[in-house]
XYZ file of C-alpha atoms in Angstrom:
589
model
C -30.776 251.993 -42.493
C -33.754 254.432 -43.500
C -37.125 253.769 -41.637
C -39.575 252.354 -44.074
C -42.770 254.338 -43.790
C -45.941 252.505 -42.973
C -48.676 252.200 -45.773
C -51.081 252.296 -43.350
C -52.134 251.977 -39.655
C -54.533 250.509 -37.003
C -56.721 253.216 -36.941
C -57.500 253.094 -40.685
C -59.184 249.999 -40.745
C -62.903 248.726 -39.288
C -61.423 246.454 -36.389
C -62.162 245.950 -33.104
C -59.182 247.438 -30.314
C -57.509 244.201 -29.429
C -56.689 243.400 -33.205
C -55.687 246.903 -33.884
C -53.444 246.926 -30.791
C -52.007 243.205 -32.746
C -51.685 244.751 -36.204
C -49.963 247.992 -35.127
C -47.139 245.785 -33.428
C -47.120 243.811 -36.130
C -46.789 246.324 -38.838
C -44.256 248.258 -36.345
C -41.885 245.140 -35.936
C -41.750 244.870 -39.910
C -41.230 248.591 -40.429
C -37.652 248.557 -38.415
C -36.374 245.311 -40.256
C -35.656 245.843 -44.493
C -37.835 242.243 -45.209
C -37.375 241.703 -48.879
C -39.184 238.116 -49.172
C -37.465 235.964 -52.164
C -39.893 234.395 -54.510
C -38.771 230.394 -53.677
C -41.746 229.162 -56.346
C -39.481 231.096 -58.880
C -36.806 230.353 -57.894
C -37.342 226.847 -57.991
C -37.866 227.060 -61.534
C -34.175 228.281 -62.014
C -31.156 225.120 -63.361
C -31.810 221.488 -62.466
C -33.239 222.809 -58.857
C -32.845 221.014 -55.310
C -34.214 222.807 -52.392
C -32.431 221.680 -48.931
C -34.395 223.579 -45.927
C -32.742 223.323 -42.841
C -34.240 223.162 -39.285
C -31.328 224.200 -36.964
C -30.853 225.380 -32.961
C -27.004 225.438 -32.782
C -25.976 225.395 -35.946
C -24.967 222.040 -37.218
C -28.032 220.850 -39.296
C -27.312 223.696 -41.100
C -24.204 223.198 -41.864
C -24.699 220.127 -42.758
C -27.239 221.485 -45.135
C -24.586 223.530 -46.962
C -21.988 220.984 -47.106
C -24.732 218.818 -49.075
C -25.397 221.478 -51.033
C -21.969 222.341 -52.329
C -21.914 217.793 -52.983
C -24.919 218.517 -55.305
C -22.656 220.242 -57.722
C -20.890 216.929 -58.382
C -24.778 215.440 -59.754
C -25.186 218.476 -61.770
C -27.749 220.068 -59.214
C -28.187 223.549 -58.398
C -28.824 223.417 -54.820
C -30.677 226.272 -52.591
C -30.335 226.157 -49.026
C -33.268 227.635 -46.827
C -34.016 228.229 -43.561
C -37.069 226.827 -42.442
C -37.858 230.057 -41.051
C -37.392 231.664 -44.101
C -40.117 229.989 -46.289
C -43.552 230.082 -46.712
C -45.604 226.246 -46.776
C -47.455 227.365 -50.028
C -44.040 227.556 -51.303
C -43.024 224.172 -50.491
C -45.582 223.371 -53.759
C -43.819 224.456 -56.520
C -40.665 222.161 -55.252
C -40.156 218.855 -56.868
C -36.773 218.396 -54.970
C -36.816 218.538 -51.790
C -34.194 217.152 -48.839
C -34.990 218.085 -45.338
C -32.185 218.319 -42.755
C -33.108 219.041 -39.091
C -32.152 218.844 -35.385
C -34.703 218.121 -32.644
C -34.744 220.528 -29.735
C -35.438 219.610 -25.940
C -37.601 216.582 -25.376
C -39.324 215.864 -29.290
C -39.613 219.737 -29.966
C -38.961 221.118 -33.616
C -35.734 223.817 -33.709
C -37.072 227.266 -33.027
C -36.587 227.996 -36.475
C -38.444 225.338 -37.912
C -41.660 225.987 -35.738
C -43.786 228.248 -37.395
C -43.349 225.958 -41.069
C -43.769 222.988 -39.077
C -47.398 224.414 -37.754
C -48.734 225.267 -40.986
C -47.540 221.807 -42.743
C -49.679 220.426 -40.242
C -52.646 221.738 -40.789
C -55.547 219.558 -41.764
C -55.649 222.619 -44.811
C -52.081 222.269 -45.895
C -51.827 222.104 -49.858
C -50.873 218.548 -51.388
C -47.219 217.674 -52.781
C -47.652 214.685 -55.004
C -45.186 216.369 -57.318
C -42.129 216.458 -54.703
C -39.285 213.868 -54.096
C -37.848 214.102 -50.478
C -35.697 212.525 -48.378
C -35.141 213.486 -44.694
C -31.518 213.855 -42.437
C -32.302 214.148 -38.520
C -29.733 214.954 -35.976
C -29.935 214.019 -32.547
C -29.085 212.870 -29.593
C -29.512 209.050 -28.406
C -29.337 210.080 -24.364
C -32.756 211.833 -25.107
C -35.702 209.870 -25.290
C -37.306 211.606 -28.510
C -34.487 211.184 -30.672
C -34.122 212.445 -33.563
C -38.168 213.350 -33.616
C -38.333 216.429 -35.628
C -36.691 214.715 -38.315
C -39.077 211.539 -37.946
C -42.057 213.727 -37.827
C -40.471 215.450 -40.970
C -40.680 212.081 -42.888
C -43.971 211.316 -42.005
C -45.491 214.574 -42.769
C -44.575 214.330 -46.469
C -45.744 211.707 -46.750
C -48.854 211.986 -46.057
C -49.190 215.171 -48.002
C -48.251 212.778 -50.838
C -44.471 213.800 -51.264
C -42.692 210.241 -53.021
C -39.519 209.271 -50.427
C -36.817 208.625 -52.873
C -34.434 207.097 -49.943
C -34.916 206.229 -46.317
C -34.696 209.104 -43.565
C -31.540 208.463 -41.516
C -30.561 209.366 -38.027
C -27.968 210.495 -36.524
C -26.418 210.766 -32.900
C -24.084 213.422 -31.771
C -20.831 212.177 -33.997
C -22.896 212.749 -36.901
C -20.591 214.280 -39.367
C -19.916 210.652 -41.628
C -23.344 209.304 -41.251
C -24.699 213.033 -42.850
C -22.032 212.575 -45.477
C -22.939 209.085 -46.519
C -26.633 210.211 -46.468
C -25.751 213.182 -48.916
C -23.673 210.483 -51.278
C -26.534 208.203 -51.233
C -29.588 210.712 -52.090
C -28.439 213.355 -54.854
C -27.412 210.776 -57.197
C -30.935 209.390 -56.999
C -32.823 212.531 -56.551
C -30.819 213.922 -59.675
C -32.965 211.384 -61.478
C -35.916 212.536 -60.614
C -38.689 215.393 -61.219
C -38.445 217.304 -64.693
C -34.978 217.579 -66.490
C -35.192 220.729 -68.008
C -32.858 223.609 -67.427
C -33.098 226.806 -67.502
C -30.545 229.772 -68.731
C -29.970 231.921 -66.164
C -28.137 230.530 -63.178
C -29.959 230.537 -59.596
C -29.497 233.634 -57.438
C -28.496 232.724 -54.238
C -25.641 233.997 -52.031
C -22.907 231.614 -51.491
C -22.344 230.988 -47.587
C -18.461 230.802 -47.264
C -17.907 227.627 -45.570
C -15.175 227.749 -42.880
C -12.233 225.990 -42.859
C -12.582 224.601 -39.331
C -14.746 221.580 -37.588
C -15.434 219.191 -35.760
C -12.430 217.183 -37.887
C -10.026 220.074 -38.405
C -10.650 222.455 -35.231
C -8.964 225.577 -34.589
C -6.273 225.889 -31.926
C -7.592 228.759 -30.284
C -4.728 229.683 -27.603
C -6.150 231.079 -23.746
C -5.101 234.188 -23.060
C -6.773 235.172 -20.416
C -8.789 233.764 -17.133
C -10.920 235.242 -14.444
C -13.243 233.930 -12.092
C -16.621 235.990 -12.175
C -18.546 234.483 -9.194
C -16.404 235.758 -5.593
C -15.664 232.821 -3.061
C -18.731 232.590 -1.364
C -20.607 232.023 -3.932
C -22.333 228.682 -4.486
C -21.592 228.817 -8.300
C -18.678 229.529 -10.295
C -18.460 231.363 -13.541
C -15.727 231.708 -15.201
C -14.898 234.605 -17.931
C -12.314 232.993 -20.891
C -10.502 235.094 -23.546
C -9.155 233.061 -26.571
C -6.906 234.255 -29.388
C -7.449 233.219 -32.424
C -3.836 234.529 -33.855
C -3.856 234.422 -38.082
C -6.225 231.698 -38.621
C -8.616 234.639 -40.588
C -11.651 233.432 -38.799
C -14.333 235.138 -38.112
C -17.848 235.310 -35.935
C -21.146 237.105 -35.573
C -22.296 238.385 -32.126
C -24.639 235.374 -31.461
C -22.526 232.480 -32.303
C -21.737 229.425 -30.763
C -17.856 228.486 -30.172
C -17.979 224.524 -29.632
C -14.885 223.457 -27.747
C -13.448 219.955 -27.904
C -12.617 218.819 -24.287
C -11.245 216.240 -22.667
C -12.464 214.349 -20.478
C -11.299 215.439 -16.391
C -8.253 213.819 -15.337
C -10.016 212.458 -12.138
C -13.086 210.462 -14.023
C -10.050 208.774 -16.044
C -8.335 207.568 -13.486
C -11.847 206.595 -11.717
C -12.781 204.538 -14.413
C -9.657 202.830 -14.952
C -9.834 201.859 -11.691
C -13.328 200.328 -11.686
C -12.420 198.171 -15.010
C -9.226 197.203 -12.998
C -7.371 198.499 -16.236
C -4.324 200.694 -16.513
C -3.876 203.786 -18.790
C -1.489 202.527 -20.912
C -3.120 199.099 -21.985
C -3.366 199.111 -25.649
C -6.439 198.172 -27.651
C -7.939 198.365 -31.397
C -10.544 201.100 -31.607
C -11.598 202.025 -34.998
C -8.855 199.517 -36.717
C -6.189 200.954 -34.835
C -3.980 200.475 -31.694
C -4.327 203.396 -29.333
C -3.838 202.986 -25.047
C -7.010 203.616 -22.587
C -5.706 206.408 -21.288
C -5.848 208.358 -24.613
C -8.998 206.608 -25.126
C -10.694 207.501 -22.165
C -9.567 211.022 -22.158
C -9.246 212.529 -25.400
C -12.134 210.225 -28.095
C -14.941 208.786 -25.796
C -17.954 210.198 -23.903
C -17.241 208.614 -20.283
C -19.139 210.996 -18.336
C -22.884 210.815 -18.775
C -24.622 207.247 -19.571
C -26.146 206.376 -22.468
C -29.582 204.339 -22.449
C -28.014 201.522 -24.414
C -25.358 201.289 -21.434
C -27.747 201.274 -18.364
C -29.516 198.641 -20.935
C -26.877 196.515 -20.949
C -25.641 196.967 -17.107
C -29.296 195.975 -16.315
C -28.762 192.487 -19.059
C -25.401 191.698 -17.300
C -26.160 191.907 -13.968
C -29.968 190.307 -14.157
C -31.133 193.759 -11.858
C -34.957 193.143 -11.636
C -35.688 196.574 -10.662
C -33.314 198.366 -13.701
C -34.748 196.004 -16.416
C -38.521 197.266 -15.348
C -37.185 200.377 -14.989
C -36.127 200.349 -18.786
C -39.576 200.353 -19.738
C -40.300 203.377 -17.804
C -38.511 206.217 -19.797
C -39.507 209.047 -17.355
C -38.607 207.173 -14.215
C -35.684 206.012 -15.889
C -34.534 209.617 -17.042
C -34.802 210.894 -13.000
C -32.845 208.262 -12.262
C -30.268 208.419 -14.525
C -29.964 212.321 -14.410
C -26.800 213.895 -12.292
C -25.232 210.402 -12.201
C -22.131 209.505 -14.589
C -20.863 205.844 -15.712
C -18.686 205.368 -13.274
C -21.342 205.736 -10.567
C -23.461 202.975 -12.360
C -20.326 200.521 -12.699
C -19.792 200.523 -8.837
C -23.607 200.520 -8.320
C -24.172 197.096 -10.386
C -20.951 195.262 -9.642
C -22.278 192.432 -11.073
C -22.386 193.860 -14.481
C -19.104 192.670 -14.712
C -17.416 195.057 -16.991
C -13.881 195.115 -18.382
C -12.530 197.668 -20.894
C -13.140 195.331 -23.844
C -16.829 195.009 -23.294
C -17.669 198.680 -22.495
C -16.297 199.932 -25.150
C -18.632 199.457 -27.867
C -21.314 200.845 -25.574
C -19.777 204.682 -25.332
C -19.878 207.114 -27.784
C -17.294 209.384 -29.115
C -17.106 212.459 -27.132
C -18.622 215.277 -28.216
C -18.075 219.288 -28.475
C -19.345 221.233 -25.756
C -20.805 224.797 -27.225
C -21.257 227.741 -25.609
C -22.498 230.905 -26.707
C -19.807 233.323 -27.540
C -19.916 236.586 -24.956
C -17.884 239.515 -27.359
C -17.900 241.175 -30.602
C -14.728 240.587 -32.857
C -15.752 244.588 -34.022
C -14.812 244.914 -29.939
C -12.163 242.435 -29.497
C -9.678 241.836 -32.633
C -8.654 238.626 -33.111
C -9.992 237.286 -29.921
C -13.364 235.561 -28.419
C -14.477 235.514 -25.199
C -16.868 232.581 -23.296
C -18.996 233.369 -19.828
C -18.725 229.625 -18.534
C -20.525 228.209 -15.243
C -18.576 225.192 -14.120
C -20.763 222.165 -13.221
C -19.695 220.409 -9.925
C -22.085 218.445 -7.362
C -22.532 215.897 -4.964
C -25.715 213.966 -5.233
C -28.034 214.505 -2.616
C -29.583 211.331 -1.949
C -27.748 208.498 0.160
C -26.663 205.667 -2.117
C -23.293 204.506 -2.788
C -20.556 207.395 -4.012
C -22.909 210.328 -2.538
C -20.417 212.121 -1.178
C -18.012 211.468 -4.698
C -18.213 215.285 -6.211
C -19.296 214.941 -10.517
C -17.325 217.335 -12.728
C -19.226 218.111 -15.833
C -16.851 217.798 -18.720
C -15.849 220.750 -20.920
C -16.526 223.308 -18.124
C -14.178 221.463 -15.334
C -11.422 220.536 -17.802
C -11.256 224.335 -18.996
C -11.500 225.454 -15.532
C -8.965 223.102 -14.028
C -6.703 221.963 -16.661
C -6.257 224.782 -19.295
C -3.833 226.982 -18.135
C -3.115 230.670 -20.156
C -0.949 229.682 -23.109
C -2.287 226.477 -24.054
C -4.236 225.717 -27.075
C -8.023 224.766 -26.792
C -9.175 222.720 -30.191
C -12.661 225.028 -31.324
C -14.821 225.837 -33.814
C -17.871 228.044 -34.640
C -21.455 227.902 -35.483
C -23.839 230.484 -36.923
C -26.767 231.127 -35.101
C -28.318 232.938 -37.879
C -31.488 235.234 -36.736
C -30.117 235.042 -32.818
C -28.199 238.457 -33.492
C -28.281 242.112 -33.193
C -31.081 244.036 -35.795
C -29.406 244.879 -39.035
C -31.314 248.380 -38.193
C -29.305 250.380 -35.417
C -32.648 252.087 -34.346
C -34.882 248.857 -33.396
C -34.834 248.792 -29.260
C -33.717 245.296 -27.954
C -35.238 243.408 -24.811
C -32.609 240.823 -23.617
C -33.703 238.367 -21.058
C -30.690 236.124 -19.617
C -30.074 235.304 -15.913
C -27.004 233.310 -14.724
C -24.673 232.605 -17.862
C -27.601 233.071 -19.944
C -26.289 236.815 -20.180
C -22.983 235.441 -22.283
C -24.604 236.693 -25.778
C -25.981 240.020 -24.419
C -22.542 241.169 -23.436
C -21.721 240.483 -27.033
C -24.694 242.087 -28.379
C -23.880 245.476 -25.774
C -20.383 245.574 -27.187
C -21.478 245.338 -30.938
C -23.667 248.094 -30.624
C -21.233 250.074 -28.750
C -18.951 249.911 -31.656
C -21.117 250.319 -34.110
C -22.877 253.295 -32.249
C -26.680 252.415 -32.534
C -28.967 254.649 -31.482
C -31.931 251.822 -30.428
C -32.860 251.098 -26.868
C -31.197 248.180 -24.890
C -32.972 246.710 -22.011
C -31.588 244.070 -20.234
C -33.100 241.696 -17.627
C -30.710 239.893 -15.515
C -30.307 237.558 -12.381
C -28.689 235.326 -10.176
C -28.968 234.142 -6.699
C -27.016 236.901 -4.794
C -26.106 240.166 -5.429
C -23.197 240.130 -3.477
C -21.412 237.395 -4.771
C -23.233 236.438 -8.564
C -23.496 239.643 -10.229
C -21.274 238.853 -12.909
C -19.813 241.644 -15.126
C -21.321 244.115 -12.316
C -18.704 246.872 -13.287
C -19.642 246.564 -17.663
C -23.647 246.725 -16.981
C -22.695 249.877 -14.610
C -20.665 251.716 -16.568
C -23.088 250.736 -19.699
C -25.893 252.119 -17.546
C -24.276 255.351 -16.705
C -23.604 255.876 -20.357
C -26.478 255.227 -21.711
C -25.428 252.371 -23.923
C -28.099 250.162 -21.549
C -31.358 251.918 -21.478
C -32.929 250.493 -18.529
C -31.468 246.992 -16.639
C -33.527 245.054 -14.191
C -31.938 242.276 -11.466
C -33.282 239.545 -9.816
C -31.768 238.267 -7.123
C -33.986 235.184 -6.020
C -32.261 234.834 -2.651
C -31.491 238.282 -1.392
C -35.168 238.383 0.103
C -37.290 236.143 2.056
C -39.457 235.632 -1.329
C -37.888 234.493 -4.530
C -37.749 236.862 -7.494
C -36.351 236.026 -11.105
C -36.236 237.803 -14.281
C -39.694 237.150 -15.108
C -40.590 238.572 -11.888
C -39.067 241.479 -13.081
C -41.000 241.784 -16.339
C -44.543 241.018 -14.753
C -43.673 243.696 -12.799
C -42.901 246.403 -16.002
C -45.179 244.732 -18.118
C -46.793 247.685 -19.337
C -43.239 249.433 -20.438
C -42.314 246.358 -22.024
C -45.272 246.233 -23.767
C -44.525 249.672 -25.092
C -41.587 248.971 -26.401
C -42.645 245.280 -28.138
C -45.458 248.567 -29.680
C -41.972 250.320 -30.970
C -40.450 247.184 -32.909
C -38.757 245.792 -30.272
C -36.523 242.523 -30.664
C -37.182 239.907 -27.420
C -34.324 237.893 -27.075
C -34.066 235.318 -24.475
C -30.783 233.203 -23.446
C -30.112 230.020 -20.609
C -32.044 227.286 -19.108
C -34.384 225.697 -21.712
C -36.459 223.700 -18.655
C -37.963 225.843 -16.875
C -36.887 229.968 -17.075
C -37.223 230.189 -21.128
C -40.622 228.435 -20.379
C -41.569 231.267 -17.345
C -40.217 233.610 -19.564
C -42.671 232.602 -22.696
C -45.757 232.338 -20.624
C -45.016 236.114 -18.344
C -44.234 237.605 -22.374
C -47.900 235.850 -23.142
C -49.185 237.413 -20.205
C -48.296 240.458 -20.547
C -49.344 240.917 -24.406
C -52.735 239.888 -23.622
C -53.016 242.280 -20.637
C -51.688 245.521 -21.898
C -52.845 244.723 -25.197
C -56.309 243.757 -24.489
C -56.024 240.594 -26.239
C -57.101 237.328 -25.116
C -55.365 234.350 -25.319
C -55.675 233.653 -28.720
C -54.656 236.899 -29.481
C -51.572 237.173 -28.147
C -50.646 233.839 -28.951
C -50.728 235.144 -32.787
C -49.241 238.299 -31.824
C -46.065 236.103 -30.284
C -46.243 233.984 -33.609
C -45.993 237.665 -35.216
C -43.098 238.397 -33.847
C -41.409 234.939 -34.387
C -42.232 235.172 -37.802
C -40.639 238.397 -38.227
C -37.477 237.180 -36.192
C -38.445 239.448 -33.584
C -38.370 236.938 -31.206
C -35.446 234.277 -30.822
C -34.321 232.376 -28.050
C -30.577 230.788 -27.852
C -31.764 227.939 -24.940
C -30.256 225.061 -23.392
């Protein structure tokens, strides 16, 4: 791609050297990336127009968005779908039809997409929409205590900007795929009604998103072909690397992706919860108007591993526990002490609930895909995707009944124990639409992802391999030991030694007396980093959404405002900068 020139720089205008330091990164970051901006207000004018903007961390609220979108057709709509990050709020003005479709990240928090819209809606300044008719979709997830909040704040907010609500927001838990159908079936025939009539000539420009013949309903069966532990013996973790082939199915993936897998539920929590209902696995029962044994049940269609607040509700009811029904009113205290523990622990801790198969199972909810960032390039790897997986097994800490019981998270347990090389493994994929390499082979990329949190990067190294770009690659990762974490040691080496990886930095946290982790690391070359943000760099960060992508956003703040020379403020907006211009995207968890 050719280098845009700048128009201008720093130095040619009266400011002080803090914001010149801001504007020159600024006006760097946009100079490596081709941003032509649409028009939306014109666009808008273009057919009998709907606008659906998507907020969206993993993918599915957007896809959602674009199977709504293709439903319009049927109500003689021309529907656009936008990113949140991709419009401007003034824009939202010239919009009289408007749905809104969004997840809610973390604990309340909008998607990372949806941030920088969501701030400037908000402002006590933001311009007026009495001439819009809305309706809102939120996904979510009902084990979180904010559910579905980004989408309720959504529905608010237009509201009080004046926006008429032409149908009721609804929300959705994890199996959300027939509630967002029935919400698109019950809104464009009614919002088809409304706003101005008229139509224009020419047809709306927008480039159809091919829609792939896989989900959630109709998965791919992805077959294992390969299986290697990462992590050596000693080590306190282990990470598993997978190889899938995907044979002639024709599909395709970006570097970036998610793959979300479709497990079942670990042989050993079946039989444990069997056992605790005093039930056998092949007792039949009617689930969903058909006949279908517990043992399928329980393994293959319901979520029997982590407890859902309407379950510890109704333990609490059944068994008249004091101390859980006071706990239910204390959502944070409630959280710690549901977290780590699984249903079958709460069963044999509240005998007196009294449970049997028929009365649990209204209270658990289908089970749900497991996705994990997808660690190759098909331009690498023909036909085939890989997954960097950490498999989740503990014994709870604390002495209370079952301590010493060891808890197998779900998908990562059941791959790692029960999928052997040969069998199939139902899958699909999800965009993750700015968390991907630049479409410029010159920009320099900072990736930031300790533990598993390196699974994209590796994709991202072997994309740019093939496609031989010339940009900088700097990679920052970690683990606990050297020795026996250092997962894909012998790639990052050899990518080193070619050149391919610029500069790499490890952080080991317990290889010295004093803990060190990746943002240890880039505290300590703050002032190359720095540099490099100067150049156009992309800042991509991957793994734990708790605590490291949070270390990792306040070090990046630090450092802006001390090699920059900005204060706070400053390089707050300069991070907002570089969000804006997708510079800086985060794939957390």
């Amino acid at each position: 791609m050719k280098k845009l020139k700048l128009p201008f720089s720093g130095k040619d205008l009266p400011l002080s050297d803090g914001q010149r330091v801001w504007l020159d990164g600024l006006l760097s970051g946009f100079s490596q990336q081709a941003v032509i901006r649409k028009d939306f207000a014109e666009d808008m004018n273009i057919g009998l127009p709907l606008a659906i903007l998507y907020g969206s961390q993993t993918g599915n609220a957007e896809s959602v968005a674009y199977a709504c979108a293709e439903m319009a057709k049927n109500y003689g709509l021309t529907a656009q779908v936008i990113d949140m990050g991709d419009i401007e709020v003034d824009d939202l003005s010239a919009i009289e039809r408007l749905l809104i479709v969004t997840s809610t990240y973390g604990e309340g928090e909008m998607p990372d997409n949806a941030e920088s819209l969501w701030q400037a809606i908000s402002a006590d300044d933001a311009l007026k929409l009495p001439q819009t008719f809305f309706s809102v979709l939120a996904l979510g997830d009902t084990a979180y205590d904010e559910f579905c909040e980004a989408g309720k704040l959504w529905d608010e907010r237009l509201e009080q900007l004046g926006a008429k609500r032409i149908a009721e927001r609804v929300d959705c838990d994890v199996d959300f795929e027939d509630d967002a159908e029935a919400w698109s079936a019950n809104v464009l025939p009614i919002i088809s009604q409304k706003g101005s009539q008229k139509l224009a000539e020419a047809p709306q420009k927008q480039t159809a998103k091919v829609q792939s013949q896989y989900t959630r309903k109709n998965p791919l069966l992805a077959t294992l072909i390969t299986k290697k532990t990462l992590t050596s013996d000693q080590s306190g973790k282990e990470i598993v690397h997978y190889e899938f082939d995907l044979g002639d199915s024709g599909e395709t993936y970006q570097v970036g992706g998610m793959l979300n897998v479709l497990p079942r539920n670990h042989n050993q929590l079946v039989e444990e919860l069997l056992a605790v209902l005093k039930a056998d696995a092949g007792d039949s029962v009617t689930w969903r108007e058909r006949e279908i044994t517990l043992g399928e049940l329980f393994s293959d269609k319901l979520e029997i591993r982590n407890p859902s607040i309407e379950l510890v509700q109704a333990i609490a009811e059944r068994s008249d526990n004091t101390k859980l029904l006071v706990l239910l009113d204390q959502r944070e205290q409630l959280e710690d002490f549901i977290y780590g523990k699984d249903i079958v622990y709460l069963l044999n801790r509240y005998p007196a609930a009294a449970f049997d198969a028929e009365s649990l199972l209204p209270l658990l909810k289908p089970l749900s895909p497991r996705a994990y960032s997808i660690s190759s390039s098909l331009n690498k790897h023909d036909k085939q995707v890989h997954l960097t997986v950490g498999s989740v097994r503990y014994t709870l800490q604390n002495k209370t009944i079952l301590c010493d019981r060891q808890y197998l998270g779900v998908c990562s347990t059941w791959l790692a124990d029960s999928v052997a090389v040969g069998d199939e493994v139902p899958c699909y994929f999800s965009p993750n639409k700015h968390f991907t390499v630049p479409q410029d082979d010159n920009c320099p990329m900072i990736m930031v992802g300790p533990g598993t949190g390196i699974a994209p990067f590796r994709a991202f190294l072997e994309e740019r391999e093939v496609r031989g770009a010339s940009g900088d690659n700097w990679l920052f990762f970690g683990d606990r030991e050297e020795k026996n974490d250092f997962i894909y040691r012998e790639e990052l080496l050899s990518w080193q030694q070619s050149g391919l990886l610029t500069r790499l930095d490890l952080a080991f946290s317990r290889d010295q007396a004093e803990k060190i982790y990746v943002q240890t690391r880039m505290a300590e070359h703050g002032k190359a980093l720095f540099e490099w943000l100067q150049r156009g760099a992309y800042f991509y960060v991957c793994g734990d959404a708790s605590r490291m992508a949070k270390d990792v956003d306040k070090t990046l703040h630090q450092i802006i405002a001390e090699y920059g020379g900005l204060n706070d403020a400053g390089a707050k907006a300069y991070v907002e900068a570089m969000k804006k211009a997708k510079r800086y995207v985060r794939d957390v968890y």
